[in-house]
Short mmCIF file of C-alpha atoms in Angstrom, two decimals:
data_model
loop_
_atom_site.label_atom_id
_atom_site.label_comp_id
_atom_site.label_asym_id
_atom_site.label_seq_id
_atom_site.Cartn_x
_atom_site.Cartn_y
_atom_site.Cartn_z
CA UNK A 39 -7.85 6.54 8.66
CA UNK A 40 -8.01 2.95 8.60
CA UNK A 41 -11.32 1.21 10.07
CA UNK A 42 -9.31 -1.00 12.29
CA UNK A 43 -5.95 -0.54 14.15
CA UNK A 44 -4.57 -3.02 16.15
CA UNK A 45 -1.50 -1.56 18.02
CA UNK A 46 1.30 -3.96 19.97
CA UNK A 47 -1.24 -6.32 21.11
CA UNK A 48 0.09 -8.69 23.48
CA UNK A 49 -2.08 -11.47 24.32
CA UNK A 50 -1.90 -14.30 26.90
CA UNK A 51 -3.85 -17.82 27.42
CA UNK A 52 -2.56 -18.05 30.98
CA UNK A 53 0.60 -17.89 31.46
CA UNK A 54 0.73 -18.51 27.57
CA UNK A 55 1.88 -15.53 25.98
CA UNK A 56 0.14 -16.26 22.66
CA UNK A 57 0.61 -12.74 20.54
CA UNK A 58 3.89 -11.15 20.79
CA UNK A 59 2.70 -7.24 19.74
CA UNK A 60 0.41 -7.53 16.91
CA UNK A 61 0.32 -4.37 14.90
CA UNK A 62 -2.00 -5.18 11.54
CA UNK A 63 -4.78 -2.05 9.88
CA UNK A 64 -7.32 -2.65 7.75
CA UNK A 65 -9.00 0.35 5.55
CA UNK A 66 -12.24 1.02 4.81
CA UNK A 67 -12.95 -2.25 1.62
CA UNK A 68 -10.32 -4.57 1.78
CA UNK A 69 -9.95 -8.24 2.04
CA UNK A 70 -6.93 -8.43 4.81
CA UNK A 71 -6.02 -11.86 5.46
CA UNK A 72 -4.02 -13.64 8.25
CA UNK A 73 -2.29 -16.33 7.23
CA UNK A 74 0.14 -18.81 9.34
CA UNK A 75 0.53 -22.15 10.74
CA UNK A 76 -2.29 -23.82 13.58
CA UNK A 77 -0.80 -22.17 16.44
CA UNK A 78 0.69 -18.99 14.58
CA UNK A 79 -1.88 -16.52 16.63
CA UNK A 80 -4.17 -15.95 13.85
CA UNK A 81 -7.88 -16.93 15.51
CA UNK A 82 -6.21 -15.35 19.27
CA UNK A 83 -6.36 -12.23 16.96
CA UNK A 84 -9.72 -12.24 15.93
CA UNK A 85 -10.72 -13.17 19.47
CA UNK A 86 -8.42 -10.29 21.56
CA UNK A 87 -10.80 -7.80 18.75
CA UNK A 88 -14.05 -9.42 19.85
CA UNK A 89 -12.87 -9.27 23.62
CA UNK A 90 -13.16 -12.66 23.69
CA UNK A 91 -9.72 -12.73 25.21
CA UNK A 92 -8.40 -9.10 26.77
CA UNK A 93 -4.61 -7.87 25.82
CA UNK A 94 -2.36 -7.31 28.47
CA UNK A 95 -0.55 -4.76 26.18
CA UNK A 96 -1.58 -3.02 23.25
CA UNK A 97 -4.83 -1.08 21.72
CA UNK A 98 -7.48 -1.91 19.37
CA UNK A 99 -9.36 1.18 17.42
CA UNK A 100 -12.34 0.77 15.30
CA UNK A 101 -13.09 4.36 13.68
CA UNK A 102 -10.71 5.65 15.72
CA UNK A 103 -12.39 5.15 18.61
CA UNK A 104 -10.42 3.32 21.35
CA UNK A 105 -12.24 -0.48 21.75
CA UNK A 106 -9.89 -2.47 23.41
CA UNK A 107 -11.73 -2.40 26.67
CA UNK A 108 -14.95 -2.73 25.65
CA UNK A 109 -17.10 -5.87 26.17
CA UNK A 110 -17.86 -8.24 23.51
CA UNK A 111 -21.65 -7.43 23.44
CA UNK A 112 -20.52 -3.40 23.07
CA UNK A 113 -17.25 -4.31 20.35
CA UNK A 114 -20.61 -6.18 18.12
CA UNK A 115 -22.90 -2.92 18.31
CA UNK A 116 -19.71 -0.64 17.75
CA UNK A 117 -19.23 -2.51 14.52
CA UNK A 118 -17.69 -5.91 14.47
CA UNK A 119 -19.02 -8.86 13.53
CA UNK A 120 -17.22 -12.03 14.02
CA UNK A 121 -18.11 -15.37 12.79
CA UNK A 122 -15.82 -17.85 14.56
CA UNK A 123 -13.90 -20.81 13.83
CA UNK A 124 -16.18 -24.05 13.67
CA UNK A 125 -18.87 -21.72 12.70
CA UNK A 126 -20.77 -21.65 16.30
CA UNK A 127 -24.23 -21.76 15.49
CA UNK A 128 -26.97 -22.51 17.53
CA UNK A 129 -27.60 -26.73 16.43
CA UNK A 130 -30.82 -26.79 19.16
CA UNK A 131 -32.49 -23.13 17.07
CA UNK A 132 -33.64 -22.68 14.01
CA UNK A 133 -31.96 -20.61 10.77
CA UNK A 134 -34.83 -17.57 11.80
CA UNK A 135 -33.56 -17.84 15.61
CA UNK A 136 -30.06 -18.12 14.79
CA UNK A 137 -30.40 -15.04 12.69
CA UNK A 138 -32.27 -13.52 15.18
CA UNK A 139 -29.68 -13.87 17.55
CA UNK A 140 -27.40 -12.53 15.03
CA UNK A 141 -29.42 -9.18 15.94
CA UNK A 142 -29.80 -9.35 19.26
CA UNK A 143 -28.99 -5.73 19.97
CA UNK A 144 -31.79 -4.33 18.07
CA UNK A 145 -34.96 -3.53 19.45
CA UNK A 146 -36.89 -2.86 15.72
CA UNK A 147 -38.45 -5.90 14.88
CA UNK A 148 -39.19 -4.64 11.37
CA UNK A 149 -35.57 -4.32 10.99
CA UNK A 150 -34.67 -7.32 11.80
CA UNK A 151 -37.03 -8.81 9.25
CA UNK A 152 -35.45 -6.67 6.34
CA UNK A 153 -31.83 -7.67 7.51
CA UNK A 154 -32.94 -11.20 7.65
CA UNK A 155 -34.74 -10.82 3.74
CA UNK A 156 -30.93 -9.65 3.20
CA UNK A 157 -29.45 -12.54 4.06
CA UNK A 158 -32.02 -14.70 2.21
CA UNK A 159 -31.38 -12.62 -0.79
CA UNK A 160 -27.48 -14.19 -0.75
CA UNK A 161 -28.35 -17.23 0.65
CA UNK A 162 -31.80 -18.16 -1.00
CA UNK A 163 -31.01 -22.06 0.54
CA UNK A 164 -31.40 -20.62 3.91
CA UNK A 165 -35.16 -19.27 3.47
CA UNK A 166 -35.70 -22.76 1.96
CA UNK A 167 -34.42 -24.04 5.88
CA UNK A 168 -35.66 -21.00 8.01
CA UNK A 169 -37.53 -23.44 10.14
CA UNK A 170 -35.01 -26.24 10.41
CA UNK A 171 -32.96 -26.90 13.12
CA UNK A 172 -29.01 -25.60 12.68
CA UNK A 173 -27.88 -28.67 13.91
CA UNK A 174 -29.47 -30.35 11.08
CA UNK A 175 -27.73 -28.65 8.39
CA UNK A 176 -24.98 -29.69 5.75
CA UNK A 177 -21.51 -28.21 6.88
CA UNK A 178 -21.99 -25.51 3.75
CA UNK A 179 -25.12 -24.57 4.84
CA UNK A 180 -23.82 -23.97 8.50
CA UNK A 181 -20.80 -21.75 7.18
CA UNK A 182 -23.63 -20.02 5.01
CA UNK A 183 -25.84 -19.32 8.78
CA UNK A 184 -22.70 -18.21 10.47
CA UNK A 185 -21.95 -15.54 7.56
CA UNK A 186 -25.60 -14.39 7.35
CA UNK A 187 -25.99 -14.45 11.03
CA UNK A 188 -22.60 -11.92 11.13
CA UNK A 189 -23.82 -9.63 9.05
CA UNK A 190 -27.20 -8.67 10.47
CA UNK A 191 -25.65 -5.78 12.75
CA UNK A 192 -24.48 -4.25 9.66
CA UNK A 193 -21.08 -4.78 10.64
CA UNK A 194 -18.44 -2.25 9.73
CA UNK A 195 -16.11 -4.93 9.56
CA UNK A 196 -16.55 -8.71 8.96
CA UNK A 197 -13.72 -10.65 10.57
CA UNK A 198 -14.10 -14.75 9.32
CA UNK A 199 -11.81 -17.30 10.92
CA UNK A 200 -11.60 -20.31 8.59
CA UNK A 201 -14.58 -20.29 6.66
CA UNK A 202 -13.54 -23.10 4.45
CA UNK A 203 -13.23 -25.57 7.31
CA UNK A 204 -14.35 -29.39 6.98
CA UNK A 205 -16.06 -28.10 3.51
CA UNK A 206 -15.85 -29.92 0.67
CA UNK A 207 -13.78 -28.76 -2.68
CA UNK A 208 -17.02 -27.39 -4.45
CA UNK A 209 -18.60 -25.76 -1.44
CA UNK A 210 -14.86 -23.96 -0.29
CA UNK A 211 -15.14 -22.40 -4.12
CA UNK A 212 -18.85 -21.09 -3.31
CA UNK A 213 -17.88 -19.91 0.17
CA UNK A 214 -15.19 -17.74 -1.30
CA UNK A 215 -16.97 -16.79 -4.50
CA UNK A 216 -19.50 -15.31 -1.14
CA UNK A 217 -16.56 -13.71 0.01
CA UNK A 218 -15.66 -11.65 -3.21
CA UNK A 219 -19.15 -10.63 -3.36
CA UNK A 220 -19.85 -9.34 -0.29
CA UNK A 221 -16.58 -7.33 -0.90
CA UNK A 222 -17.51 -6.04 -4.11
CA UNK A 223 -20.87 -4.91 -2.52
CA UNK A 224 -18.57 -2.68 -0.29
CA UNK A 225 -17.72 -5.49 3.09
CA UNK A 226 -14.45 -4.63 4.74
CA UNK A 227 -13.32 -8.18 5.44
CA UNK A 228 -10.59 -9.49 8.04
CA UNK A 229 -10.48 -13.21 7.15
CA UNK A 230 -8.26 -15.85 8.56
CA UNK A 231 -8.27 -18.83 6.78
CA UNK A 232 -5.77 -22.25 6.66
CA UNK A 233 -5.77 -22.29 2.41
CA UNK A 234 -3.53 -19.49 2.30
CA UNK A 235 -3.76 -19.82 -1.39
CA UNK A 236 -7.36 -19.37 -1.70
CA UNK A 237 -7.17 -16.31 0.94
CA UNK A 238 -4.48 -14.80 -1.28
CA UNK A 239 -6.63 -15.07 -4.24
CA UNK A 240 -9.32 -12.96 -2.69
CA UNK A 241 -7.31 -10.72 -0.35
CA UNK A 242 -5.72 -7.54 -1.32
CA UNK A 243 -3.26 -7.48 1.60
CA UNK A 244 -1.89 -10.26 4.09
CA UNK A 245 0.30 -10.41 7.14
CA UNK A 246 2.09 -13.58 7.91
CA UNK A 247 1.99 -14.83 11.78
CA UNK A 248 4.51 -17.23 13.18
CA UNK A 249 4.46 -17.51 16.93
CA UNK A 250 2.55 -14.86 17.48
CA UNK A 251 4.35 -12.15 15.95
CA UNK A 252 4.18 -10.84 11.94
CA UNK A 253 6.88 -12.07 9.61
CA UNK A 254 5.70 -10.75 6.53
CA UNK A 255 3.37 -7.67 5.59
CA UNK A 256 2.44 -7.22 1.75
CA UNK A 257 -0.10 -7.17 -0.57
CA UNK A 258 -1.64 -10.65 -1.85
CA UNK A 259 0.08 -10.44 -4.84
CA UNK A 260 3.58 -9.89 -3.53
CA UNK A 261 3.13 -12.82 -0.55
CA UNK A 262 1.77 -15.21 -3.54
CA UNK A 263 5.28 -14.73 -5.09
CA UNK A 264 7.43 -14.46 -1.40
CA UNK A 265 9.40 -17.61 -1.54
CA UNK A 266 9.51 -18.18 1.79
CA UNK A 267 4.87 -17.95 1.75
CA UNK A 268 5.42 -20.38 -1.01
CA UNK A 269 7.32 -23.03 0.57
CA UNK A 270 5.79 -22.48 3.89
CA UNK A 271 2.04 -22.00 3.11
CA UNK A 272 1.32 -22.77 -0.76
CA UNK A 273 2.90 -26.21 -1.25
CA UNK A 274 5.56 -24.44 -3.63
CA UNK A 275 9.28 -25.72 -3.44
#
């Protein structure tokens, strides 16, 4: 059974009607990546599984268990963490309060220290800034809060919506080397990202959106060689 199901989601902003019946599934350790054009539907996804934005049609299932009503606050202690576009920290709280936010659900304040260690453990340059202000951190160091922060509710799946964005070259390569290892440490990753080649390099499956609706289902290896993914999304002609 896969960990997530979406199921002929049909989305609207408005009278927008943003995803045209989004079927995608992601099992239990992959790297699934949407990939598409601004616009294609790809962060509307991620949000419409948060419950950020509420499907007219369609269902979402996380373990099976039927989600797509749920509020946002209940879809993060069922098991999804989301860390958004633009990273949406907390610029006025520190990197402890921002990761304590991260946990808001939890009522163990011993726990919430050892998940917070966790996060240290990958991201030793956040203990070095637990006091500063997330405002007053480098764009890397941001994306580095936002991943740490989505992962202290032990998420059963991590959904990332353009980590890479505004980073420099050097600091997209360690934000993706992050990726792999959170994967290899067993993280069941839904990750949109706009450098469809550097999402393919990680993923092990992909689904192509255009307007809203999938185009193109395949593993990462197959979509890296689709012509029409190469021309489109890789710079290939």
């Amino acid at each position: 059974m896969s960990i997530l199901s979406l199921h002929d989601l049909h989305s609207f902003y408005g009278r927008i009607h943003a995803l045209h019946g989004i079927s995608i599934d992601v099992e239990e350790g992959e790297i699934v990546t949407l990939i598409g054009s601004n616009g294609a539907g790809k962060s509307t996804t991620l949000r419409t599984i948060s419950g950020l934005i509420r499907p007219k049609k369609g269902d979402i299932f996380l373990d099976g268990e039927d989600i797509t009503r749920m509020k946002p606050h209940a879809i993060v202690q069922a098991g999804i963490g989301h860390v958004p576009e633009g990273r949406g920290i907390f610029p006025k709280l520190t990197v402890r309060e921002n990761l304590q936010m991260g946990a808001f659900t939890l009522n163990d304040p011993e726990e919430v220290e050892r998940r917070m260690e966790n996060g240290f453990q990958m991201f030793p340059r956040l203990k070095e800034r637990i006091d500063q202000y997330g405002g007053t951190l480098s764009g890397g160091e941001q994306q580095m809060l936002a991943i740490a922060r989505g992962l202290m509710m032990n998420p059963r799946i991590l959904m990332l919506d353009e980590p890479s964005m505004g980073l420099s070259p050097l600091l997209v390569e360690l934000i993706f080397d992050i990726i792999r290892e959170l994967n290899e440490k067993g993280a069941t990753i839904l990750l949109v990202e706009q450098n469809a080649l550097m999402a393919l390099s990680v993923a092990h499956r992909g689904y192509v959106l255009q307007n809203g609706q999938i185009v193109v289902e395949d593993t990462a290896a197959n979509l890296k060689q689709n012509e029409m993914v190469q021309k489109a999304y890789l710079g290939i002609d």
